[in-house]
Coordinates of C-alpha atoms and ligand atoms in Angstrom, one line a residue:
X174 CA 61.7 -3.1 -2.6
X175 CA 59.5 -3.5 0.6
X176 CA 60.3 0.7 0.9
X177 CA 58.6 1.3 -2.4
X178 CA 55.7 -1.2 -2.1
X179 CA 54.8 0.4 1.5
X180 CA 55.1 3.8 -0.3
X181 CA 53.0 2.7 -3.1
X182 CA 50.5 1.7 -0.6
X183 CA 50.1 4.9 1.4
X184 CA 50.0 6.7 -1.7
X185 CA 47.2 4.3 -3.2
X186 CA 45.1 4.6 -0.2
X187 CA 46.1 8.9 0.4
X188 CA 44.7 8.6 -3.7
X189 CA 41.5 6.9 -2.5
X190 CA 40.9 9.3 0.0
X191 CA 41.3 12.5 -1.9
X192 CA 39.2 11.4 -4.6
X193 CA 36.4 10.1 -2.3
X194 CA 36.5 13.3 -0.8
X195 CA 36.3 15.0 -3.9
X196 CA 33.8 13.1 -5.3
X197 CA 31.1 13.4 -2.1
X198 CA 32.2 16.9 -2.0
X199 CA 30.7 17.1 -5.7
X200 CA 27.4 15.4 -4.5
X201 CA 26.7 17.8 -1.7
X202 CA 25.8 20.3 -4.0
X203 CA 22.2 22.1 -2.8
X204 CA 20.1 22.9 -5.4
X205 CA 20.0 26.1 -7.1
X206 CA 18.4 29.6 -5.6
X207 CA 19.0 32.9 -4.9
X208 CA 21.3 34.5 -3.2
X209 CA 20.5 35.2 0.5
X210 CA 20.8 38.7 2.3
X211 CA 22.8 38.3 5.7
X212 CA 21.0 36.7 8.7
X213 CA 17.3 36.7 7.1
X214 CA 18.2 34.9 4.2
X215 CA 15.3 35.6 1.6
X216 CA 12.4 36.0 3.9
X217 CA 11.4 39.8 2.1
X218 CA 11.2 37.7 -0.9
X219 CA 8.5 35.9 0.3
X220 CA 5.8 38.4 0.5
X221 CA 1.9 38.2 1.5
X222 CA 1.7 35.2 -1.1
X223 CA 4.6 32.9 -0.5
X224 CA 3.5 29.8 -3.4
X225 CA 3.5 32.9 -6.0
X226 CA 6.8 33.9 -4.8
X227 CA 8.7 30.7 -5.1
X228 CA 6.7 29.5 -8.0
X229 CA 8.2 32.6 -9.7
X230 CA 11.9 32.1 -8.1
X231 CA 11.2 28.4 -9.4
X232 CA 10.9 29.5 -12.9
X233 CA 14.7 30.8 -12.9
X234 CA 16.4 28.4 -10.4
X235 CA 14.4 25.0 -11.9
X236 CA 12.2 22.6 -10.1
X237 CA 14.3 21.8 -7.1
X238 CA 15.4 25.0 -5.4
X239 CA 16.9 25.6 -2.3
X240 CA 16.0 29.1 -0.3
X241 CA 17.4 30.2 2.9
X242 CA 15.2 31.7 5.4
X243 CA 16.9 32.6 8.5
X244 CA 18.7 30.3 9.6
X245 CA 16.3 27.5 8.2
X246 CA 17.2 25.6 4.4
X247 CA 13.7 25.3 2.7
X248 CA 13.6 23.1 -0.8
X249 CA 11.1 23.9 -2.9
X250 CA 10.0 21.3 -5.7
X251 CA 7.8 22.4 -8.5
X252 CA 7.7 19.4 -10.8
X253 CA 5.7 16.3 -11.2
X254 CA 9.2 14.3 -11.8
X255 CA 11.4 16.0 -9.1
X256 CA 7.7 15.0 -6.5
X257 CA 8.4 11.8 -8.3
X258 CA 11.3 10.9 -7.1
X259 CA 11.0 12.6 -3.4
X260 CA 8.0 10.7 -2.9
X261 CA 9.0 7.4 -4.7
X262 CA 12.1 6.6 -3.8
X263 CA 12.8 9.0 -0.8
X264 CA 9.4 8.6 1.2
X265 CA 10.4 7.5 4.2
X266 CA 13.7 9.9 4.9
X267 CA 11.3 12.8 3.8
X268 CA 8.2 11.5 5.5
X269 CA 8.3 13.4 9.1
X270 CA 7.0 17.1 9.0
X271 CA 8.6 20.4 9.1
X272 CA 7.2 21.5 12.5
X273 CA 5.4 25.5 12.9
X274 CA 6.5 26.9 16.4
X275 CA 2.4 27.5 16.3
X276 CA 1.6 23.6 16.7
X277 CA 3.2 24.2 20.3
X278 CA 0.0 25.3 21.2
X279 CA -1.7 23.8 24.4
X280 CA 1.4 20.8 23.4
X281 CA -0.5 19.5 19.9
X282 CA 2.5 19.0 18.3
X283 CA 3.1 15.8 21.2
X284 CA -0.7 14.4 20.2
X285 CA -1.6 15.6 16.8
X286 CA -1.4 13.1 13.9
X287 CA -0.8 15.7 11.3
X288 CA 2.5 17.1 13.1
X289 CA 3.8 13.9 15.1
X290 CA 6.7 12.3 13.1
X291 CA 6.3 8.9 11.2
X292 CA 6.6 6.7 14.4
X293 CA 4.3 4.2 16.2
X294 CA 2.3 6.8 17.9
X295 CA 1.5 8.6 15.0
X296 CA 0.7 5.0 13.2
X297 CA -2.0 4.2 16.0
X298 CA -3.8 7.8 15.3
X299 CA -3.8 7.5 11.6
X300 CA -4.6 3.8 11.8
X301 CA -7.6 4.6 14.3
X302 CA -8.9 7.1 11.8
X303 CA -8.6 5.1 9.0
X304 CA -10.6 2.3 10.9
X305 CA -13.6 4.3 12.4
X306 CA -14.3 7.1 9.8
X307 CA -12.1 6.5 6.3
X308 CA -12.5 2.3 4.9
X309 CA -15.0 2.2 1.9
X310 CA -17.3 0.5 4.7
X311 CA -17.5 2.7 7.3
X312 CA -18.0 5.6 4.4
X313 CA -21.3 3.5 3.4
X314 CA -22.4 3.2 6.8
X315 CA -22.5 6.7 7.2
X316 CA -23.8 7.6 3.5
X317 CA -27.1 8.8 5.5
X318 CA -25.7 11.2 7.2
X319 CA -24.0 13.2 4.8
X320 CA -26.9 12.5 2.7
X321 CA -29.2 14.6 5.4
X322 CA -27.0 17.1 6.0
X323 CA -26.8 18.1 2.2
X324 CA -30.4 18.0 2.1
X325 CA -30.3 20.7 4.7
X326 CA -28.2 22.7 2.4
X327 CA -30.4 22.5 -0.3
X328 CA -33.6 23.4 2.0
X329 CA -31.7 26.3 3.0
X330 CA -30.4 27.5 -0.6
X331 CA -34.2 27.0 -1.5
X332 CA -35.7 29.5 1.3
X333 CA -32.9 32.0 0.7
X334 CA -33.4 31.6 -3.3
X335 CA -37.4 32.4 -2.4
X336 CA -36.7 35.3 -1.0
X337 CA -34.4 36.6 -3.8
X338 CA -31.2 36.6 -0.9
X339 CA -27.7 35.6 -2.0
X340 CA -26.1 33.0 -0.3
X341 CA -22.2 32.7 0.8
X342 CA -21.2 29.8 -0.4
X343 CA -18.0 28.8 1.3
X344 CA -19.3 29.7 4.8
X345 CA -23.2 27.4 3.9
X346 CA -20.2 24.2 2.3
X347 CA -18.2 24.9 5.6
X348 CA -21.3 24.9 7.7
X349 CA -22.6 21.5 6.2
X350 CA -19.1 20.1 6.2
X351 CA -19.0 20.8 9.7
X352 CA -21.9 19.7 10.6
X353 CA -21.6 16.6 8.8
X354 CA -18.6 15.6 10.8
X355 CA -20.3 16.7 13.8
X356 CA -23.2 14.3 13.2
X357 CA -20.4 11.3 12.3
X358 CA -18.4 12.2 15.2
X359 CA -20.6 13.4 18.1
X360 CA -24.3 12.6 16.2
X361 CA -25.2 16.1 16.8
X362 CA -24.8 19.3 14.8
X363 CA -22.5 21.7 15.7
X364 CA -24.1 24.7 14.1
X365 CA -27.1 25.8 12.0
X366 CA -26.9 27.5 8.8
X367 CA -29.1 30.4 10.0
X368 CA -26.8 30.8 13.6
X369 CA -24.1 32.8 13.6
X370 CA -21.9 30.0 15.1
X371 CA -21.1 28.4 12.4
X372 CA -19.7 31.6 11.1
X373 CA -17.7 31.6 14.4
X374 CA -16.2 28.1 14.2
X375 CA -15.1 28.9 10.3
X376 CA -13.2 32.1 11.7
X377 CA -11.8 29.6 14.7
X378 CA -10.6 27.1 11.9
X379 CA -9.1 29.6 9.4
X380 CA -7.5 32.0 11.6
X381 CA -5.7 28.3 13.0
X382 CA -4.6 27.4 9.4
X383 CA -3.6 30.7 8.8
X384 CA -1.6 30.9 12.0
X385 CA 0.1 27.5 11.0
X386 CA 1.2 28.6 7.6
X387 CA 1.7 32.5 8.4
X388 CA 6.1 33.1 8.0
X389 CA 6.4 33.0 11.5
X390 CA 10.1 34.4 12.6
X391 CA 10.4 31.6 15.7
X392 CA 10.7 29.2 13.0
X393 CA 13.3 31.1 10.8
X394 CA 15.1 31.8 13.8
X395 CA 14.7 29.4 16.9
X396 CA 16.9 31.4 18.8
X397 CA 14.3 33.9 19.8
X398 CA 11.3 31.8 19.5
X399 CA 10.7 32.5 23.3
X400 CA 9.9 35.6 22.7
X401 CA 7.1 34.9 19.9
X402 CA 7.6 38.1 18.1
X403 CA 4.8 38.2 16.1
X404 CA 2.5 36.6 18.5
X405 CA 1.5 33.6 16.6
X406 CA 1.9 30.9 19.3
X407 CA -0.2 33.9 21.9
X408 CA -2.5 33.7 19.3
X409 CA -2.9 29.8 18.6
X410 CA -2.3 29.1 22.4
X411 CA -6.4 31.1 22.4
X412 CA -7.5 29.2 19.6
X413 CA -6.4 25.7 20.1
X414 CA -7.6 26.5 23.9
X415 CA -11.0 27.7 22.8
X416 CA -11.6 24.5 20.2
X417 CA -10.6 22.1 22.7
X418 CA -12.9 23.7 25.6
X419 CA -16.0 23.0 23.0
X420 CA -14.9 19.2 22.3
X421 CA -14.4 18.9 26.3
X422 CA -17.9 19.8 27.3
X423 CA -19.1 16.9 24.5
X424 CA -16.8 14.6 26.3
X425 CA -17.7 15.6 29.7
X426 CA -21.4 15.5 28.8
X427 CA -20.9 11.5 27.2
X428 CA -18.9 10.6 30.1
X429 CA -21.4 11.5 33.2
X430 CA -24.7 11.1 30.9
X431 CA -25.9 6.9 31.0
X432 CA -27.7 7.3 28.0
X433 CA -25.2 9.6 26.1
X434 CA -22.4 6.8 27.0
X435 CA -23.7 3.8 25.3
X436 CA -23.8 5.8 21.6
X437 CA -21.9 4.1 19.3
X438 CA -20.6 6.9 17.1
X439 CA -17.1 8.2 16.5
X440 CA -16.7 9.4 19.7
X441 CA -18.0 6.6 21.7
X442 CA -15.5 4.1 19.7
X443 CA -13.1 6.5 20.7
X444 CA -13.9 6.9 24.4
X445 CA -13.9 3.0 24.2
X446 CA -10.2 3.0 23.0
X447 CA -9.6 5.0 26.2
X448 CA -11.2 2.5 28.3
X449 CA -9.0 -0.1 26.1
X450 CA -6.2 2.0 27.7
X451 CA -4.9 2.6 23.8
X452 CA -5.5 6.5 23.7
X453 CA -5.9 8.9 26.8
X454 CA -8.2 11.5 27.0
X455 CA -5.4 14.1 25.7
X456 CA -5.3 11.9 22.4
X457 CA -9.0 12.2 21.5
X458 CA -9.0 15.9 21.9
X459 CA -6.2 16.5 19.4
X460 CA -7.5 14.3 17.0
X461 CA -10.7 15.8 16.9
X462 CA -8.9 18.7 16.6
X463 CA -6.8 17.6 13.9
X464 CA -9.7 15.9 12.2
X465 CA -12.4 19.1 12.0
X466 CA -9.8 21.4 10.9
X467 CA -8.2 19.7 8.4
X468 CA -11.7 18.3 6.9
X469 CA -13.6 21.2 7.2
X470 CA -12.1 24.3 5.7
X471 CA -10.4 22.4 2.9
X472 CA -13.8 20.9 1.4
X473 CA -15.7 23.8 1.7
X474 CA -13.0 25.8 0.1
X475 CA -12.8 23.5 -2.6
X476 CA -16.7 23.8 -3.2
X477 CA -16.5 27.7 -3.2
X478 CA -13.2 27.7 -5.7
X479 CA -15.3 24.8 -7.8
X480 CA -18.3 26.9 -7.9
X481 CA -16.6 30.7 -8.1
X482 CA -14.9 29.0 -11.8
X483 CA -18.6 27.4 -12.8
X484 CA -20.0 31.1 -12.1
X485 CA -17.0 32.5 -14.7
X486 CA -17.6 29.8 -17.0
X487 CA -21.0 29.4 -17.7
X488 CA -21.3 26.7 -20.6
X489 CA -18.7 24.1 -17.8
X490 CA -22.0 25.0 -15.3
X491 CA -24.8 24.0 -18.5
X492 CA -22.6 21.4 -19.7
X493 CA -22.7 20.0 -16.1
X494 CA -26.3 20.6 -15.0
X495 CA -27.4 18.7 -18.5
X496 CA -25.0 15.7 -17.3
X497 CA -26.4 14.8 -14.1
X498 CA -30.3 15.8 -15.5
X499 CA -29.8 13.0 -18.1
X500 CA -28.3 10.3 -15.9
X501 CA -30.7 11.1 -13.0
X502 CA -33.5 13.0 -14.6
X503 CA -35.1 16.3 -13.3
X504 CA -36.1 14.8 -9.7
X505 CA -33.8 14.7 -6.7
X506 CA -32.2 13.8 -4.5
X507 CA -29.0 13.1 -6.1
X508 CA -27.3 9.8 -4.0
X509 CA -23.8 9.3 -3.5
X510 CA -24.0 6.2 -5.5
X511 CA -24.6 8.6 -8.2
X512 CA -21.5 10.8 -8.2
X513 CA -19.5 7.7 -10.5
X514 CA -22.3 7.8 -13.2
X515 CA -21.2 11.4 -13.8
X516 CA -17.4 12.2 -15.2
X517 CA -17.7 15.8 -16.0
X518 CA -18.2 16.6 -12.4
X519 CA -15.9 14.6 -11.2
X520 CA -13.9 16.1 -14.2
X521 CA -15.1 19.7 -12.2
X522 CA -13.7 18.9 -8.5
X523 CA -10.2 17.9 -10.2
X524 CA -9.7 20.9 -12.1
X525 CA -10.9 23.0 -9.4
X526 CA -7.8 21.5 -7.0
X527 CA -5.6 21.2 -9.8
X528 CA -6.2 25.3 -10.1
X529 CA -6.4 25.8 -6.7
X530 CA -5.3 23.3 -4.2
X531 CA -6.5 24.0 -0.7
X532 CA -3.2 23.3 0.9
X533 CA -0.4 24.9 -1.5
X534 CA 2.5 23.7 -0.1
X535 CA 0.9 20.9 1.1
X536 CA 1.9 19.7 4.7
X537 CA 5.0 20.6 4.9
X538 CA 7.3 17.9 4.9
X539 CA 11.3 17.6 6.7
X540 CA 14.1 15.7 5.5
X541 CA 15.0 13.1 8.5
X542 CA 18.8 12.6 7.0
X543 CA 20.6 13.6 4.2
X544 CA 19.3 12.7 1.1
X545 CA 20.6 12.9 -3.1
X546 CA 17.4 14.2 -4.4
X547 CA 17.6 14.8 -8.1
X548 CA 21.2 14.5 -8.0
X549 CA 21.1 17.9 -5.6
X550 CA 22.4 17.4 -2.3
X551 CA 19.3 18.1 0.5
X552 CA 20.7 18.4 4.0
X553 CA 18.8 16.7 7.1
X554 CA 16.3 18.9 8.7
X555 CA 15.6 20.6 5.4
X556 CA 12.0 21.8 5.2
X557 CA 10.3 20.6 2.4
X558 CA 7.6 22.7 0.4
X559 CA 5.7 21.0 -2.3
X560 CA 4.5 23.6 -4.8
X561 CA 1.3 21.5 -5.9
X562 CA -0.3 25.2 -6.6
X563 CA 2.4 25.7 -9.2
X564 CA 2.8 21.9 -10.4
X565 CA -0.9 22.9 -11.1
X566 CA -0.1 26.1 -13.2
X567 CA 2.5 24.9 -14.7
X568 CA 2.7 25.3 -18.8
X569 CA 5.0 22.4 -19.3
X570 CA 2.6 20.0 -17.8
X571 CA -0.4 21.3 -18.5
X572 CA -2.1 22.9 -22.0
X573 CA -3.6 26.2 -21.1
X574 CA -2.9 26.2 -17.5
X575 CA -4.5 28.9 -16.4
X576 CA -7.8 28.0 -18.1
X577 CA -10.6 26.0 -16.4
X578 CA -11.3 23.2 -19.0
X579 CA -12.3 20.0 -17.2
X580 CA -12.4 18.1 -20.1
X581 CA -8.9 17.6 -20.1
X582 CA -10.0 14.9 -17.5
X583 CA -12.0 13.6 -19.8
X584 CA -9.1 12.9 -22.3
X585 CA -6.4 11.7 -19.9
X586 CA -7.2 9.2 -16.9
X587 CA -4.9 11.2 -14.4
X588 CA -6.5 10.9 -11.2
X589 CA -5.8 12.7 -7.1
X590 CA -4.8 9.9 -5.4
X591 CA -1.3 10.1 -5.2
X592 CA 0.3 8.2 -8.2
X593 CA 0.1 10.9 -11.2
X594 CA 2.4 13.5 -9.8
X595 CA 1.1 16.0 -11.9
X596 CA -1.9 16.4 -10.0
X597 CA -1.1 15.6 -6.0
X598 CA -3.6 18.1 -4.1
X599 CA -4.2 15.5 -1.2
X600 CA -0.3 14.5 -0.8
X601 CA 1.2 11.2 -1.7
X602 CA 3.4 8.4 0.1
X603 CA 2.9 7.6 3.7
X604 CA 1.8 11.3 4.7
X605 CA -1.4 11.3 2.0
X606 CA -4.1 12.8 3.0
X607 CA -6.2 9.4 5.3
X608 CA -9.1 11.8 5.0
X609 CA -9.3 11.7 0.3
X610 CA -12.1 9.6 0.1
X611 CA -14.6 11.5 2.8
X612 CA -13.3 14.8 1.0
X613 CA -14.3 13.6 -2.7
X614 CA -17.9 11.6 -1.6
X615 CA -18.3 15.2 0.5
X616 CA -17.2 17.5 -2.4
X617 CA -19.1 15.6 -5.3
X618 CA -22.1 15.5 -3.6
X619 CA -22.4 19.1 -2.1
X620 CA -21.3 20.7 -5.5
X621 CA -24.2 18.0 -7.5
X622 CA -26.8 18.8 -5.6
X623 CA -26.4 22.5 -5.8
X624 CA -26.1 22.4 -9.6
X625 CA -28.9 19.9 -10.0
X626 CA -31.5 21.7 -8.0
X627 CA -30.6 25.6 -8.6
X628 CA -29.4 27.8 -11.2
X629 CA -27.0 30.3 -9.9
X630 CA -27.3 34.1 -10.6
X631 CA -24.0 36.0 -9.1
X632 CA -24.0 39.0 -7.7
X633 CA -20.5 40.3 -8.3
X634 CA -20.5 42.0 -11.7
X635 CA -22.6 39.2 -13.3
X636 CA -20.9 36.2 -14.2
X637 CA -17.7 38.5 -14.8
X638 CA -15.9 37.8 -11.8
X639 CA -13.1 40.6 -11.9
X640 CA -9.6 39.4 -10.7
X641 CA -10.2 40.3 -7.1
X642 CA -12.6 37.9 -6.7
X643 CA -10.6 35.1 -7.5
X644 CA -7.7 36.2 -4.8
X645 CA -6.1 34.2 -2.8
X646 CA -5.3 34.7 1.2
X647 CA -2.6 32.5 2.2
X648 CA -2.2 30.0 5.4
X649 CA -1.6 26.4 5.8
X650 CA -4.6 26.6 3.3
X651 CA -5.9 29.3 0.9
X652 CA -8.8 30.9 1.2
X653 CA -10.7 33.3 -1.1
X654 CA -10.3 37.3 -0.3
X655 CA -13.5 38.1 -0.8
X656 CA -16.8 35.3 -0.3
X657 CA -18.2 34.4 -3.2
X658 CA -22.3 35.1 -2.6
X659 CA -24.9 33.8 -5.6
X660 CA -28.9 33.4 -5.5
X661 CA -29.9 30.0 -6.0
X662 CA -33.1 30.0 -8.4
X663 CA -35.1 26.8 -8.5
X664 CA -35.1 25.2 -11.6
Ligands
HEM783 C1 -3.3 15.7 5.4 C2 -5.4 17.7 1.5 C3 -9.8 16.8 3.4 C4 -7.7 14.9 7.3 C5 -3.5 16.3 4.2 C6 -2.4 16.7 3.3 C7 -3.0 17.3 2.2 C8 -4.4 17.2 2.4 C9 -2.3 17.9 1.0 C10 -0.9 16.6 3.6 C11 -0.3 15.5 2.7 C12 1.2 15.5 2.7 O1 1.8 16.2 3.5 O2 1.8 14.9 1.9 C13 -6.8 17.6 1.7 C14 -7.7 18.2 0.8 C15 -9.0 17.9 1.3 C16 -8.8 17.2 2.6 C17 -7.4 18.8 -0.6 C18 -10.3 18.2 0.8 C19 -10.6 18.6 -0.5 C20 -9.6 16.1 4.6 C21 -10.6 15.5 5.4 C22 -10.0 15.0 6.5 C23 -8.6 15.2 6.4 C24 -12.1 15.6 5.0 C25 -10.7 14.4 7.7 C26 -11.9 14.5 8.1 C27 -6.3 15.0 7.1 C28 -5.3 14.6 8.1 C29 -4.0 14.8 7.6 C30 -4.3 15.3 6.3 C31 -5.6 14.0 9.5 C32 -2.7 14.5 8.2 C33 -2.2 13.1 7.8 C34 -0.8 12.8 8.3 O3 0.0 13.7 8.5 O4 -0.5 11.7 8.5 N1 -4.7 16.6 3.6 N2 -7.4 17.1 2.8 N3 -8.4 15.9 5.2 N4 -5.6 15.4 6.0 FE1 -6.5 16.2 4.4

């Protein structure tokens, strides 16, 4: 009797065993995608315009996908519900970032808040920039500033419109954007529309983000990532080296100049945190860093996109002008305080980043452990690629994607800041953008006071923008091919 009741036993626990094999065995299922060529995986697939790619692999593997590139598993998620649920109730195991062998660079990966992983240093960056630059408060405070700097803008739209000359819109956003920060961080400007150097600094920026999204082989193959085959890190190592050398002259300047020391703008609060022993020197570099490139190329990209889509749809760009001339009348200047009086442009800025998000992918995000995501099994150290650019496009979600209709923000109170999935352009969960509410005062107010004191005449083909126009370079953001240029006319 005790023969059988030990046997039963082993066989009742040998049972257990099996099946619990079995059934985690069943869970570690990846998600679906194609099948991948020997050793590269499906890097050919990718192409020149990687969020195309997938979003067109997404359409025949689902929402989650999983793609092999090298030796790297990337998930792709291209669905409100599937972001949902990753950002919900997996946040924190997804919340550290898929590192570029790029951010290496002159060591930014160790200081820079946008690659460090979730961890106290990184919580003391973001929480310093939250503090000195991002609280509705400090965004008051510095209301003038931005204020001055847009009526620059408009001052220089106006002489260039005098003289019949076009003006190029992304690089006279990027300049004020840049300036603006400049003024908030250093209170000086950093470039003049008219200089060429503000032209230089928008090449410095871009060619860094497209470095840091650019398929780089060291990352799909860490093996030979000494040998940088494509010369990206070469390349980043000159650009990161170059940027920092302009913020160390600033800092050299405040520190051996008495009467540059005691200003109290961003930099000084900063340089004060180094006396306070809670940064070093190192850390305020990279986060300037960090904070002009991610703030600078992504709003005035967003102001070209929002005004290239007004130029193609003349009756949004009447319909918008007659808004803010009613509200405010024919006088400027228009006032930040304004921008909530006036839906149909905010309607405007989210269409424009629901059609074309500056950062596709967004960040890109790494699984710290394994996680069940969607009932698909996502390994740990999986990169992670939001497809907001297709969650944007796509046809289940939206009516008439393709179209640029801002009134469907007018019928629906879906808004950008991270709780309607549908629409995530600035990230969501612990890894959101910190920088959201300087980007929407900066965007609404560059794109109102261009409509409110100017019409716009194009000079491609008329306000028949062909489909070149409207391409798309990619990097860590996109960019437009070709600059969109326009005459401002006084109205
Ligand atoms: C991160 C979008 C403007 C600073 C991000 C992310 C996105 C984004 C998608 C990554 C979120 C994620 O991975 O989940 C945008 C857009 C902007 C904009 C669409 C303008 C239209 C700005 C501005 C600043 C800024 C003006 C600062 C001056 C940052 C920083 C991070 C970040 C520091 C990294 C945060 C972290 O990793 O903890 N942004 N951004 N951004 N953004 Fe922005």
């Amino acid at each position: 009797m005790e023969y059988y009741t030990l046997a039963l036993l082993f066989l009742s626990i040998f049972t257990i065993i099996l099946l619990s094999k079995l059934f985690s065995k069943s869970k570690q299922i990846l998600p679906p995608g194609p099948k991948p060529w020997h050793i590269i995986g499906s890097i050919l697939e990718l192409g020149d315009k990687p969020h195309h790619a997938v979003a067109e692999l997404s359409k025949k593997y689902g929402p989650i996908m999983s793609l092999k590139l090298g030796s790297k598993t990337i998930i792709v998620i291209s669905s409100p519900e599937v972001a949902q649920e990753m950002f919900l109730k997996h946040d924190l195991a997804f919340s550290s970032r898929a590192v570029p062998h790029a951010t290496a660079a002159g060591n930014h990966d160790k200081f820079s808040m946008v690659w460090l992983p979730v961890g106290p240093k990184w919580r003391d960056l973001r929480k310093i920039a939250i503090i000195q630059l991002f609280t509705s408060q400090t965004l008051d405070a510095s209301q003038i500033i931005r204020q001055k700097k847009v009526n620059e803008l408009i001052d220089y739209a106006r002489q260039c419109g005098e003289r019949g000359m076009p003006i190029d819109i992304g690089r006279a956003a990027f300049t004020t954007s840049l300036n603006l920060l400049s003024n908030t961080f250093f209170s000086m400007d950093l470039a003049s529309h008219a200089s060429s150097y503000s032209q230089e600094f928008k090449v410095l920026f871009e060619s860094l983000l497209e470095m840091g999204g650019k398929p780089n082989l060291s990352d799909f193959f860490p093996l030979v990532k000494y040998l940088d085959l494509q010369g990206v890190l070469r390349r980043t190592t000159f650009l990161v080296n170059k940027i920092i050398g302009i913020f160390e002259e600033v800092i050299d300047g405040r520190l051996k100049d008495p009467i540059e020391s005691v200003k109290d703008d961003v930099l000084g609060k900063l340089l004060k945190n180094v006396e306070n022993n809670e940064l070093d020197l190192d850390d305020v570099k990279h986060l300037l860093l960090d904070l002009f490139v991610a703030g600078t190329d992504t709003t005035s990209s967003t102001l070209e996109w929002a005004m290239t889509e007004l130029l193609r749809n003349p009756k949004a760009m009447k319909k918008a002008q007659l808004e803010v001339e009613e509200v405010l009348g024919k006088q400027g200047p228009v006032q930040e305080l304004d921008i909530s009086k006036l839906p149909y442009l905010q309607a405007i800025v989210k269409e424009t980043l629901r059609l074309h998000p500056p950062t596709p992918f967004l960040v890109p995000h790494k699984a710290t452990k394994d996680v069940q995501l969607c009932n698909y099994f996502v390994p740990e150290n999986s990169t992670v690629w939001v497809n907001v650019w297709s969650i944007g496009r796509n046809s289940s979600v939206w009516t008439n994607p393709k179209s640029f209709y801002p009134e469907r923000f007018l019928e629906n109170d879906i808004d950008v800041k991270g709780r309607d999935f549908e629409l995530i352009p600035f990230g969501s969960g612990r890894r959101i953008c910190p920088g959201m509410p300087l980007a929407n005062r900066m965007t609404n107010l560059m794109l109102v006071s261009l409509l409110h004191s100017f019409n716009w005449k194009c000079v491609h083909n008329e306000t028949n923008l062909t489909e070149l126009e409207v391409e798309e370079k990619f990097g860590l953001t996109l960019q437009k091919v070709v600059p969109l240029q326009a005459i401002p006319l006084l109205r």
